[in-house]
Short mmCIF file of N, CA, C and O in Angstrom, two decimals:
data_model
loop_
_atom_site.label_atom_id
_atom_site.label_comp_id
_atom_site.label_asym_id
_atom_site.label_seq_id
_atom_site.Cartn_x
_atom_site.Cartn_y
_atom_site.Cartn_z
N MET A 133 200.75 -104.67 179.23
CA MET A 133 199.67 -104.51 178.65
C MET A 133 198.86 -105.71 178.05
O MET A 133 199.90 -106.77 177.53
N ASN A 134 197.74 -106.10 178.03
CA ASN A 134 197.29 -107.52 177.76
C ASN A 134 197.25 -107.85 176.28
O ASN A 134 196.85 -106.78 175.46
N PRO A 135 197.98 -108.77 175.75
CA PRO A 135 197.91 -109.31 174.29
C PRO A 135 196.94 -109.41 173.52
O PRO A 135 196.17 -108.98 172.33
N LEU A 136 195.43 -109.53 174.34
CA LEU A 136 194.54 -109.84 174.17
C LEU A 136 193.63 -108.60 173.46
O LEU A 136 193.30 -108.03 172.35
N LEU A 137 193.64 -108.08 174.38
CA LEU A 137 193.22 -106.03 174.28
C LEU A 137 194.47 -105.63 173.40
O LEU A 137 193.36 -104.86 172.51
N PHE A 138 195.47 -106.00 173.01
CA PHE A 138 196.16 -105.18 172.20
C PHE A 138 195.54 -105.54 170.36
O PHE A 138 195.57 -104.92 169.94
N PHE A 139 195.92 -106.99 170.39
CA PHE A 139 195.45 -107.74 169.27
C PHE A 139 193.54 -107.17 168.78
O PHE A 139 193.13 -106.74 167.35
N PHE A 140 192.87 -106.88 169.89
CA PHE A 140 191.22 -106.53 169.49
C PHE A 140 191.32 -104.81 169.18
O PHE A 140 190.39 -104.74 168.38
N GLY A 141 192.34 -104.40 169.81
CA GLY A 141 192.09 -102.88 169.41
C GLY A 141 192.90 -102.80 167.86
O GLY A 141 192.61 -102.05 167.34
N ILE A 142 194.10 -103.58 167.70
CA ILE A 142 194.18 -103.74 166.08
C ILE A 142 193.44 -104.16 164.95
O ILE A 142 193.10 -103.28 164.08
N ALA A 143 192.29 -105.26 165.55
CA ALA A 143 191.49 -105.51 164.76
C ALA A 143 190.31 -104.27 164.54
O ALA A 143 189.61 -104.25 163.22
N VAL A 144 190.14 -103.53 165.27
CA VAL A 144 188.90 -102.59 165.52
C VAL A 144 189.28 -101.27 164.30
O VAL A 144 188.68 -100.82 163.57
N LEU A 145 190.98 -101.40 164.51
CA LEU A 145 191.39 -100.27 163.61
C LEU A 145 191.56 -100.68 162.13
O LEU A 145 190.75 -99.74 161.36
N VAL A 146 191.34 -101.76 161.88
CA VAL A 146 191.86 -102.14 160.53
C VAL A 146 189.94 -102.12 159.86
O VAL A 146 190.09 -101.48 158.82
N VAL A 147 189.12 -102.70 160.81
CA VAL A 147 187.84 -102.19 160.90
C VAL A 147 187.51 -101.01 160.29
O VAL A 147 186.69 -100.79 158.96
N ILE A 148 187.68 -100.00 161.15
CA ILE A 148 187.54 -98.81 161.04
C ILE A 148 188.49 -98.16 159.16
O ILE A 148 187.85 -97.63 158.46
N LEU A 149 189.49 -98.69 159.07
CA LEU A 149 190.56 -98.29 157.92
C LEU A 149 189.59 -98.65 156.70
O LEU A 149 189.72 -98.23 155.79
N PHE A 150 189.33 -99.98 156.87
CA PHE A 150 188.28 -100.83 155.76
C PHE A 150 187.26 -99.94 155.39
O PHE A 150 186.77 -100.13 153.95
N VAL A 151 186.51 -99.59 156.20
CA VAL A 151 185.24 -99.11 156.18
C VAL A 151 185.41 -97.80 155.46
O VAL A 151 184.89 -97.28 154.35
N VAL A 152 186.33 -97.08 156.00
CA VAL A 152 186.46 -95.63 155.63
C VAL A 152 187.37 -95.69 153.79
O VAL A 152 186.98 -94.64 153.16
N ILE A 153 188.05 -96.50 154.14
CA ILE A 153 188.79 -96.80 153.06
C ILE A 153 188.35 -97.42 151.84
O ILE A 153 187.92 -96.65 150.52
N GLY A 154 187.51 -98.24 152.12
CA GLY A 154 186.08 -99.30 151.08
C GLY A 154 185.22 -98.12 150.96
O GLY A 154 184.47 -98.49 149.81
N GLY A 155 184.73 -97.47 151.50
CA GLY A 155 183.32 -96.45 150.95
C GLY A 155 184.11 -95.80 150.64
O GLY A 155 183.11 -95.25 149.87
N LYS A 156 184.99 -95.51 149.91
CA LYS A 156 185.23 -94.26 148.61
C LYS A 156 184.53 -94.61 147.19
O LYS A 156 184.72 -95.81 146.99
N ASN A 157 184.29 -93.84 147.01
CA ASN A 157 183.79 -93.76 145.42
C ASN A 157 185.01 -94.32 144.80
O ASN A 157 185.31 -93.13 144.12
N GLU A 158 184.82 -95.48 144.18
CA GLU A 158 186.01 -95.82 143.08
C GLU A 158 185.46 -95.35 141.57
O GLU A 158 186.71 -95.42 140.81
N LYS A 159 184.62 -94.52 141.18
CA LYS A 159 184.04 -94.76 140.09
C LYS A 159 185.05 -93.41 139.43
O LYS A 159 184.92 -92.78 138.44
N LEU A 160 184.81 -91.92 140.52
CA LEU A 160 185.10 -90.95 140.37
C LEU A 160 186.77 -90.82 139.64
O LEU A 160 186.87 -89.82 138.68
N PRO A 161 187.61 -91.49 139.87
CA PRO A 161 189.08 -91.58 138.98
C PRO A 161 188.72 -91.56 137.66
O PRO A 161 189.44 -91.06 136.76
N ARG A 162 187.35 -92.42 137.24
CA ARG A 162 187.07 -92.39 135.66
C ARG A 162 186.73 -91.67 135.23
O ARG A 162 187.00 -91.00 133.99
N PHE A 163 186.36 -90.36 136.04
CA PHE A 163 185.65 -89.32 134.98
C PHE A 163 186.67 -87.98 135.60
O PHE A 163 186.44 -86.64 135.04
N SER A 164 188.05 -88.23 135.86
CA SER A 164 189.00 -87.38 136.60
C SER A 164 189.83 -86.21 135.05
O SER A 164 189.71 -84.99 135.42
N GLY A 165 189.61 -86.49 134.11
CA GLY A 165 189.69 -85.22 132.78
C GLY A 165 188.89 -84.74 131.89
O GLY A 165 189.05 -83.60 131.67
N ARG A 166 187.43 -84.91 133.27
CA ARG A 166 186.48 -84.60 132.76
C ARG A 166 186.18 -83.06 132.74
O ARG A 166 186.70 -82.49 134.57
N GLU A 167 185.76 -81.95 132.37
CA GLU A 167 185.54 -80.48 132.63
C GLU A 167 184.04 -80.75 133.69
O GLU A 167 183.22 -81.20 132.92
N ASN A 168 184.19 -80.24 134.80
CA ASN A 168 182.72 -79.70 135.76
C ASN A 168 181.81 -79.05 135.33
O ASN A 168 182.18 -77.65 135.23
N LEU A 169 181.10 -79.51 134.45
CA LEU A 169 179.75 -78.35 133.74
C LEU A 169 178.65 -78.02 134.74
O LEU A 169 178.51 -78.98 135.88
N THR A 170 178.02 -77.02 134.60
CA THR A 170 177.09 -77.03 135.31
C THR A 170 176.04 -77.52 134.62
O THR A 170 175.92 -77.89 133.92
N LEU A 171 174.61 -77.59 135.67
CA LEU A 171 173.42 -78.33 135.24
C LEU A 171 172.86 -77.57 133.37
O LEU A 171 172.20 -78.07 132.71
N ARG A 172 172.88 -76.02 133.55
CA ARG A 172 172.99 -75.25 132.38
C ARG A 172 173.35 -76.02 131.12
O ARG A 172 172.70 -75.56 130.18
N GLU A 173 174.79 -75.98 131.44
CA GLU A 173 175.66 -76.29 130.46
C GLU A 173 175.18 -77.43 129.95
O GLU A 173 175.46 -77.67 128.48
N ILE A 174 175.32 -78.41 130.48
CA ILE A 174 174.71 -79.69 129.91
C ILE A 174 173.30 -79.87 129.51
O ILE A 174 173.54 -80.42 128.18
N HIS A 175 172.41 -78.98 129.88
CA HIS A 175 171.23 -79.46 128.91
C HIS A 175 171.48 -78.13 127.96
O HIS A 175 170.79 -78.98 126.70
N THR A 176 171.95 -77.05 128.06
CA THR A 176 172.22 -76.29 126.80
C THR A 176 172.71 -77.41 125.43
O THR A 176 172.54 -77.10 124.41
N GLN A 177 174.03 -77.89 125.91
CA GLN A 177 175.00 -78.57 124.90
C GLN A 177 174.21 -80.01 124.63
O GLN A 177 174.66 -80.00 123.32
N TYR A 178 173.79 -80.51 125.31
CA TYR A 178 173.33 -81.48 124.91
C TYR A 178 171.61 -82.03 125.10
O TYR A 178 171.10 -82.71 124.48
N PHE A 179 170.70 -81.38 125.51
CA PHE A 179 169.25 -81.58 125.47
C PHE A 179 168.54 -80.29 125.29
O PHE A 179 167.33 -80.41 125.49
N LEU A 180 169.01 -79.41 124.56
CA LEU A 180 168.47 -78.31 124.13
C LEU A 180 167.09 -78.24 123.46
O LEU A 180 166.19 -78.21 123.29
N LYS A 181 167.64 -79.26 122.35
CA LYS A 181 166.31 -79.80 121.31
C LYS A 181 165.92 -80.76 122.11
O LYS A 181 164.75 -81.05 120.96
N SER A 182 165.78 -81.17 122.89
CA SER A 182 164.81 -82.56 123.27
C SER A 182 163.35 -81.95 123.46
O SER A 182 162.83 -82.82 123.52
N GLY A 183 163.55 -81.08 123.97
CA GLY A 183 162.02 -80.39 124.41
C GLY A 183 162.13 -81.14 125.72
O GLY A 183 160.79 -80.60 126.50
N ILE A 184 162.57 -81.16 126.42
CA ILE A 184 162.78 -81.80 127.54
C ILE A 184 163.11 -80.03 128.35
O ILE A 184 164.18 -79.66 128.14
N PRO A 185 162.30 -79.93 129.57
CA PRO A 185 162.53 -78.54 130.19
C PRO A 185 163.49 -78.59 130.88
O PRO A 185 163.79 -79.47 132.00
N CYS A 186 164.06 -77.43 131.24
CA CYS A 186 165.17 -77.35 131.84
C CYS A 186 165.48 -77.65 133.63
O CYS A 186 166.15 -78.72 134.01
N ASP A 187 164.24 -77.36 134.05
CA ASP A 187 164.22 -77.91 135.43
C ASP A 187 164.00 -79.29 135.43
O ASP A 187 164.69 -79.68 136.41
N VAL A 188 163.18 -80.12 134.57
CA VAL A 188 162.62 -81.30 134.57
C VAL A 188 164.00 -82.10 134.41
O VAL A 188 164.37 -82.68 135.24
N PHE A 189 164.98 -81.73 133.29
CA PHE A 189 166.39 -82.07 133.55
C PHE A 189 166.87 -82.30 134.26
O PHE A 189 167.59 -82.99 135.19
N GLY A 190 167.15 -80.61 135.24
CA GLY A 190 168.04 -80.94 136.73
C GLY A 190 167.60 -81.77 137.34
O GLY A 190 168.39 -82.13 138.10
N GLN A 191 166.30 -82.10 137.35
CA GLN A 191 166.18 -82.27 138.68
C GLN A 191 166.36 -83.96 138.57
O GLN A 191 166.54 -84.60 139.26
N LEU A 192 166.12 -84.61 137.19
CA LEU A 192 166.52 -86.26 136.85
C LEU A 192 167.90 -85.98 136.53
O LEU A 192 168.55 -87.04 136.90
N TRP A 193 168.72 -85.30 136.50
CA TRP A 193 170.29 -85.11 136.54
C TRP A 193 170.74 -85.39 137.92
O TRP A 193 171.85 -86.25 137.68
N GLN A 194 170.48 -84.78 138.28
CA GLN A 194 170.78 -84.59 139.97
C GLN A 194 170.46 -85.78 140.43
O GLN A 194 171.50 -86.22 141.44
N GLU A 195 169.34 -85.89 140.66
CA GLU A 195 168.87 -87.31 141.10
C GLU A 195 169.64 -88.47 140.44
O GLU A 195 169.80 -89.34 141.65
N LEU A 196 170.27 -88.49 139.46
CA LEU A 196 170.91 -89.82 138.79
C LEU A 196 172.27 -89.43 139.54
O LEU A 196 173.04 -90.55 139.93
N ALA A 197 172.98 -88.31 139.64
CA ALA A 197 173.89 -88.07 140.04
C ALA A 197 174.68 -88.60 141.42
O ALA A 197 175.21 -89.16 141.83
N ASN A 198 173.18 -88.09 142.33
CA ASN A 198 173.31 -88.42 143.38
C ASN A 198 173.19 -90.04 143.76
O ASN A 198 173.81 -90.59 145.03
N LEU A 199 172.44 -90.71 142.96
CA LEU A 199 172.28 -92.40 143.03
C LEU A 199 173.78 -92.71 142.78
O LEU A 199 174.06 -93.70 143.38
N MET A 200 174.30 -92.18 142.31
CA MET A 200 175.63 -92.47 141.52
C MET A 200 176.74 -92.27 142.27
O MET A 200 178.11 -92.56 142.02
N GLU A 201 176.40 -91.21 143.33
CA GLU A 201 177.42 -90.60 144.10
C GLU A 201 178.31 -90.14 143.24
O GLU A 201 179.73 -90.04 143.69
N LEU A 202 177.87 -89.45 142.34
CA LEU A 202 178.76 -88.44 141.30
C LEU A 202 178.61 -86.98 141.28
O LEU A 202 177.54 -87.11 141.45
N PRO A 203 179.85 -86.44 141.37
CA PRO A 203 179.56 -85.02 140.98
C PRO A 203 178.36 -85.01 139.49
O PRO A 203 178.73 -85.56 138.60
N SER A 204 177.40 -83.37 139.34
CA SER A 204 176.36 -84.12 137.87
C SER A 204 177.31 -83.62 137.23
O SER A 204 176.44 -83.39 136.01
N GLY A 205 178.46 -82.55 137.47
CA GLY A 205 178.96 -81.76 136.36
C GLY A 205 179.63 -82.71 135.48
O GLY A 205 180.46 -82.37 134.57
N LEU A 206 180.04 -83.76 136.40
CA LEU A 206 180.97 -84.90 135.39
C LEU A 206 180.22 -85.77 135.09
O LEU A 206 180.91 -86.51 133.85
N LEU A 207 178.66 -85.90 134.93
CA LEU A 207 178.26 -86.97 133.90
C LEU A 207 178.26 -86.54 132.65
O LEU A 207 178.20 -85.34 132.81
N ARG A 208 177.94 -87.52 131.31
CA ARG A 208 177.47 -87.10 129.85
C ARG A 208 176.74 -88.07 129.58
O ARG A 208 176.95 -89.13 130.12
N PRO A 209 176.26 -87.22 128.99
CA PRO A 209 174.61 -88.15 128.38
C PRO A 209 175.10 -89.76 127.57
O PRO A 209 174.69 -90.84 127.77
N ASP A 210 176.01 -89.62 127.09
CA ASP A 210 176.61 -90.96 126.41
C ASP A 210 177.24 -92.18 127.52
O ASP A 210 177.98 -93.13 127.32
N ASP A 211 177.14 -91.22 128.81
CA ASP A 211 177.91 -92.39 129.97
C ASP A 211 176.88 -93.23 130.06
O ASP A 211 175.94 -93.49 130.03
N ARG A 212 177.71 -94.75 129.74
CA ARG A 212 177.16 -95.90 130.17
C ARG A 212 176.82 -96.86 131.22
O ARG A 212 177.82 -96.63 132.05
N PHE A 213 175.64 -97.33 131.50
CA PHE A 213 175.51 -97.89 133.06
C PHE A 213 176.36 -98.74 133.03
O PHE A 213 176.95 -99.46 134.17
N GLN A 214 177.02 -100.18 131.65
CA GLN A 214 177.81 -100.73 131.89
C GLN A 214 178.78 -100.86 131.57
O GLN A 214 179.72 -101.62 131.69
N GLN A 215 179.55 -99.23 131.36
CA GLN A 215 180.65 -99.07 131.13
C GLN A 215 181.34 -97.93 132.41
O GLN A 215 181.94 -98.55 132.96
N GLU A 216 181.15 -96.78 132.27
CA GLU A 216 181.63 -95.67 132.46
C GLU A 216 180.97 -95.58 134.03
O GLU A 216 182.01 -95.51 134.70
N LEU A 217 179.61 -96.17 134.18
CA LEU A 217 179.08 -95.68 135.65
C LEU A 217 178.88 -97.30 135.87
O LEU A 217 178.20 -97.72 136.82
N ALA A 218 179.56 -98.50 135.64
CA ALA A 218 179.40 -99.63 135.82
C ALA A 218 180.05 -100.00 137.27
O ALA A 218 180.85 -99.33 137.65
N PRO A 219 179.56 -101.30 137.81
CA PRO A 219 180.20 -101.43 139.29
C PRO A 219 181.57 -101.52 139.30
O PRO A 219 181.64 -102.52 138.27
N ASP A 220 181.86 -101.48 140.52
CA ASP A 220 183.66 -102.02 140.65
C ASP A 220 183.69 -103.16 140.37
O ASP A 220 182.51 -104.26 141.40
N LYS A 221 184.91 -104.06 140.22
CA LYS A 221 184.76 -105.43 140.88
C LYS A 221 184.45 -105.49 141.70
O LYS A 221 185.25 -105.47 143.07
N GLY A 222 183.70 -106.80 142.44
CA GLY A 222 183.36 -106.99 143.73
C GLY A 222 182.21 -105.98 144.81
O GLY A 222 182.10 -106.44 145.60
N ASN A 223 182.25 -104.98 143.71
CA ASN A 223 180.60 -104.57 144.54
C ASN A 223 179.43 -104.57 143.44
O ASN A 223 178.67 -103.62 143.41
N GLU A 224 179.35 -105.39 142.85
CA GLU A 224 178.18 -105.57 141.77
C GLU A 224 177.00 -105.65 142.62
O GLU A 224 176.12 -105.18 142.09
N TRP A 225 177.00 -106.12 144.06
CA TRP A 225 175.81 -106.43 144.52
C TRP A 225 174.99 -105.39 144.80
O TRP A 225 173.80 -105.27 145.26
N ASP A 226 176.02 -104.52 145.58
CA ASP A 226 175.24 -103.24 146.52
C ASP A 226 175.91 -102.10 145.55
O ASP A 226 175.63 -100.61 146.23
N ASP A 227 175.96 -101.88 143.93
CA ASP A 227 176.32 -100.74 143.60
C ASP A 227 174.86 -100.01 143.17
O ASP A 227 174.14 -100.95 142.76
N PRO A 228 174.63 -98.78 143.45
CA PRO A 228 173.62 -98.06 143.38
C PRO A 228 173.08 -98.19 141.51
O PRO A 228 171.80 -97.75 141.08
N VAL A 229 173.89 -99.00 140.49
CA VAL A 229 173.72 -98.51 139.18
C VAL A 229 172.31 -99.87 139.04
O VAL A 229 171.61 -99.45 138.04
N GLY A 230 172.34 -100.43 139.73
CA GLY A 230 171.26 -101.64 139.50
C GLY A 230 169.87 -100.78 140.06
O GLY A 230 168.61 -101.48 139.85
N LEU A 231 170.06 -100.00 140.73
CA LEU A 231 168.50 -98.83 140.92
C LEU A 231 168.00 -98.24 139.97
O LEU A 231 166.89 -97.79 140.01
N VAL A 232 168.99 -97.54 139.06
CA VAL A 232 168.39 -96.89 137.63
C VAL A 232 167.06 -97.60 137.78
O VAL A 232 166.16 -96.39 137.45
N PRO A 233 166.31 -98.56 136.76
CA PRO A 233 165.75 -98.74 136.63
C PRO A 233 164.17 -98.65 137.37
O PRO A 233 163.30 -98.21 137.41
N ASP A 234 164.30 -99.08 138.71
CA ASP A 234 163.60 -98.70 140.15
C ASP A 234 163.04 -97.03 139.71
O ASP A 234 162.17 -96.83 140.02
N LEU A 235 164.04 -96.25 139.67
CA LEU A 235 164.09 -95.09 139.40
C LEU A 235 162.80 -94.50 138.57
O LEU A 235 161.85 -93.58 138.61
N ILE A 236 163.29 -94.91 137.34
CA ILE A 236 162.09 -95.02 136.07
C ILE A 236 161.03 -95.60 136.25
O ILE A 236 159.38 -95.06 136.40
N ARG A 237 160.75 -96.50 137.22
CA ARG A 237 159.35 -97.74 137.59
C ARG A 237 158.87 -96.82 138.33
O ARG A 237 157.10 -96.10 138.16
N ARG A 238 159.29 -96.21 139.49
CA ARG A 238 158.68 -95.42 140.61
C ARG A 238 157.65 -93.78 140.16
O ARG A 238 156.89 -93.68 140.45
N ARG A 239 158.59 -93.21 138.76
CA ARG A 239 157.95 -92.01 138.54
C ARG A 239 157.24 -92.26 137.53
O ARG A 239 156.27 -91.83 138.02
N TYR A 240 156.96 -93.46 136.55
CA TYR A 240 155.80 -93.66 135.71
C TYR A 240 154.68 -94.27 136.63
O TYR A 240 153.78 -93.85 136.28
N LYS A 241 154.73 -95.10 137.89
CA LYS A 241 153.76 -95.07 138.94
C LYS A 241 153.18 -93.91 139.34
O LYS A 241 151.80 -93.72 139.36
N GLU A 242 154.03 -93.36 140.41
CA GLU A 242 153.76 -91.73 140.09
C GLU A 242 152.96 -90.97 139.74
O GLU A 242 152.07 -90.12 139.84
N ALA A 243 153.32 -91.06 138.42
CA ALA A 243 152.18 -90.24 137.34
C ALA A 243 151.63 -91.05 136.82
O ALA A 243 150.52 -90.32 136.02
N GLY A 244 151.13 -92.14 137.11
CA GLY A 244 149.84 -93.14 136.78
C GLY A 244 150.16 -93.70 135.52
O GLY A 244 148.56 -93.69 134.39
N LEU A 245 151.28 -93.59 134.92
CA LEU A 245 151.21 -94.57 133.34
C LEU A 245 151.90 -95.60 133.52
O LEU A 245 152.36 -95.93 134.71
N PRO A 246 151.66 -96.18 132.53
CA PRO A 246 152.43 -97.71 132.45
C PRO A 246 153.80 -97.60 132.25
O PRO A 246 154.22 -96.70 131.47
N VAL A 247 154.50 -98.53 132.79
CA VAL A 247 155.80 -98.44 132.81
C VAL A 247 156.17 -99.05 131.69
O VAL A 247 155.89 -100.04 131.02
N PRO A 248 156.96 -98.12 130.51
CA PRO A 248 158.09 -98.44 129.48
C PRO A 248 158.74 -99.76 129.49
O PRO A 248 159.04 -100.34 130.70
N ASP A 249 158.97 -100.04 128.82
CA ASP A 249 160.29 -101.37 128.84
C ASP A 249 161.61 -100.44 128.89
O ASP A 249 162.10 -99.83 128.10
N ILE A 250 162.10 -101.04 129.91
CA ILE A 250 163.34 -100.13 129.87
C ILE A 250 164.65 -101.42 130.09
O ILE A 250 166.01 -101.21 130.51
N ASN A 251 164.62 -102.31 128.92
CA ASN A 251 165.13 -103.38 128.64
C ASN A 251 166.79 -102.95 128.22
O ASN A 251 167.63 -103.20 127.92
N ASP A 252 166.33 -101.70 127.12
CA ASP A 252 167.39 -100.65 126.26
C ASP A 252 168.19 -99.94 126.98
O ASP A 252 168.41 -99.11 126.49
N LEU A 253 167.55 -99.87 128.62
CA LEU A 253 168.09 -98.49 129.12
C LEU A 253 169.82 -98.76 129.29
O LEU A 253 170.46 -99.82 129.83
N GLN A 254 170.56 -98.16 128.43
CA GLN A 254 172.11 -98.15 128.29
C GLN A 254 172.73 -96.95 128.78
O GLN A 254 173.93 -97.16 129.02
N THR A 255 172.20 -95.85 128.51
CA THR A 255 172.79 -94.54 128.84
C THR A 255 172.36 -93.77 129.73
O THR A 255 170.80 -93.90 130.09
N VAL A 256 172.98 -92.55 130.42
CA VAL A 256 172.29 -91.46 130.62
C VAL A 256 171.21 -90.85 130.21
O VAL A 256 169.99 -90.33 130.57
N ARG A 257 171.81 -90.44 128.70
CA ARG A 257 170.70 -89.96 127.95
C ARG A 257 169.26 -90.76 127.75
O ARG A 257 168.23 -90.04 128.11
N ASP A 258 169.60 -91.89 127.81
CA ASP A 258 168.23 -92.67 127.92
C ASP A 258 167.75 -92.74 129.49
O ASP A 258 166.09 -92.92 128.91
N TYR A 259 168.35 -92.74 130.10
CA TYR A 259 167.73 -92.73 131.67
C TYR A 259 166.64 -90.75 131.51
O TYR A 259 165.17 -91.02 131.71
N ILE A 260 167.30 -89.90 131.33
CA ILE A 260 166.69 -88.58 131.22
C ILE A 260 165.53 -88.69 130.14
O ILE A 260 164.52 -88.04 130.46
N GLU A 261 165.77 -89.21 128.76
CA GLU A 261 164.58 -89.27 128.26
C GLU A 261 163.43 -90.09 128.40
O GLU A 261 162.21 -89.40 128.20
N ILE A 262 163.68 -91.31 128.91
CA ILE A 262 162.52 -91.95 129.39
C ILE A 262 161.86 -91.44 130.84
O ILE A 262 161.06 -91.67 131.01
N ALA A 263 162.70 -91.24 131.55
CA ALA A 263 162.38 -90.60 132.94
C ALA A 263 161.27 -88.93 132.29
O ALA A 263 160.57 -89.06 133.72
N SER A 264 161.99 -88.72 131.81
CA SER A 264 161.21 -87.13 131.30
C SER A 264 159.83 -87.05 131.24
O SER A 264 159.33 -86.60 131.31
N LYS A 265 159.38 -88.20 130.40
CA LYS A 265 158.04 -88.41 129.64
C LYS A 265 157.16 -88.56 130.91
O LYS A 265 156.25 -87.70 130.91
N ALA A 266 157.54 -89.27 131.87
CA ALA A 266 157.00 -89.44 133.22
C ALA A 266 156.51 -87.79 134.12
O ALA A 266 155.73 -87.75 134.78
N SER A 267 157.70 -87.66 134.18
CA SER A 267 157.99 -86.01 135.10
C SER A 267 157.34 -84.85 134.60
O SER A 267 156.82 -84.23 135.15
N ILE A 268 157.42 -84.94 132.91
CA ILE A 268 156.42 -83.42 132.15
C ILE A 268 154.97 -84.27 131.90
O ILE A 268 154.00 -83.22 131.31
N HIS A 269 154.69 -85.52 132.21
CA HIS A 269 153.10 -86.01 132.16
C HIS A 269 152.21 -84.87 133.15
O HIS A 269 152.37 -84.78 134.42
N PRO A 270 150.91 -84.59 132.58
CA PRO A 270 150.17 -83.82 133.39
C PRO A 270 150.17 -84.18 134.53
O PRO A 270 149.53 -83.68 135.81
N GLY A 271 149.63 -85.75 134.82
CA GLY A 271 149.35 -86.30 136.22
C GLY A 271 150.81 -86.72 137.19
O GLY A 271 150.67 -87.11 138.05
N SER A 272 151.80 -85.85 136.52
CA SER A 272 153.28 -86.15 137.80
C SER A 272 153.41 -84.98 139.05
O SER A 272 152.33 -83.77 138.36
N SER A 273 153.69 -84.84 139.31
CA SER A 273 154.16 -84.13 140.58
C SER A 273 155.17 -82.92 140.18
O SER A 273 155.64 -82.48 141.04
N SER A 274 155.82 -83.51 139.16
CA SER A 274 157.53 -82.73 139.10
C SER A 274 156.92 -81.24 138.26
O SER A 274 156.20 -81.45 137.76
N PRO A 275 158.02 -80.64 138.23
CA PRO A 275 157.91 -79.27 137.78
C PRO A 275 157.67 -79.44 136.67
O PRO A 275 158.61 -80.15 136.00
N LYS A 276 157.09 -78.33 135.79
CA LYS A 276 157.00 -78.48 134.14
C LYS A 276 157.86 -77.15 133.58
O LYS A 276 158.47 -77.53 132.73
N THR A 277 158.53 -76.21 134.28
CA THR A 277 159.02 -75.30 133.69
C THR A 277 160.33 -74.23 134.57
O THR A 277 160.28 -75.06 135.74
N GLY A 278 161.23 -73.63 133.99
CA GLY A 278 161.78 -73.18 134.82
C GLY A 278 163.08 -74.02 134.64
O GLY A 278 163.52 -74.31 133.87
N ALA A 279 164.38 -73.51 135.77
CA ALA A 279 165.56 -73.77 135.22
C ALA A 279 166.29 -74.11 136.54
O ALA A 279 165.90 -74.50 137.74
N PRO A 280 167.35 -75.32 136.57
CA PRO A 280 167.67 -76.27 137.41
C PRO A 280 168.97 -75.03 138.50
O PRO A 280 168.77 -73.99 138.24
#
């Protein structure tokens, strides 16, 4: 067997393993002790009195969970973007947590509203409360009532 071909094959295997293992969501173990709640349970326990319709809440919550690449039932309103949802060391530049402000800006622009100051955006609750204002605005394309 040609040694060059052998080493090339090993290199390809290492790259494949790196991509498969390195592509894992390293945040998931941070939530291992949490109960996986339904969207309805989360809305009822944490947002029922907020006035945010259940369907709007569900859409925003699922959108954020998808962006974070986490099961929606493991997120909680007090999860902080710079703590529980923070990028892993070495992944700061390509972690999706940096896109959260863009989601809010997009929603406000789609609703024809001025984008609010989002410098104080710290938790999942902050995201839901700020984004929901654009989602339930009469000019938005988001649903107004119903269930997730």
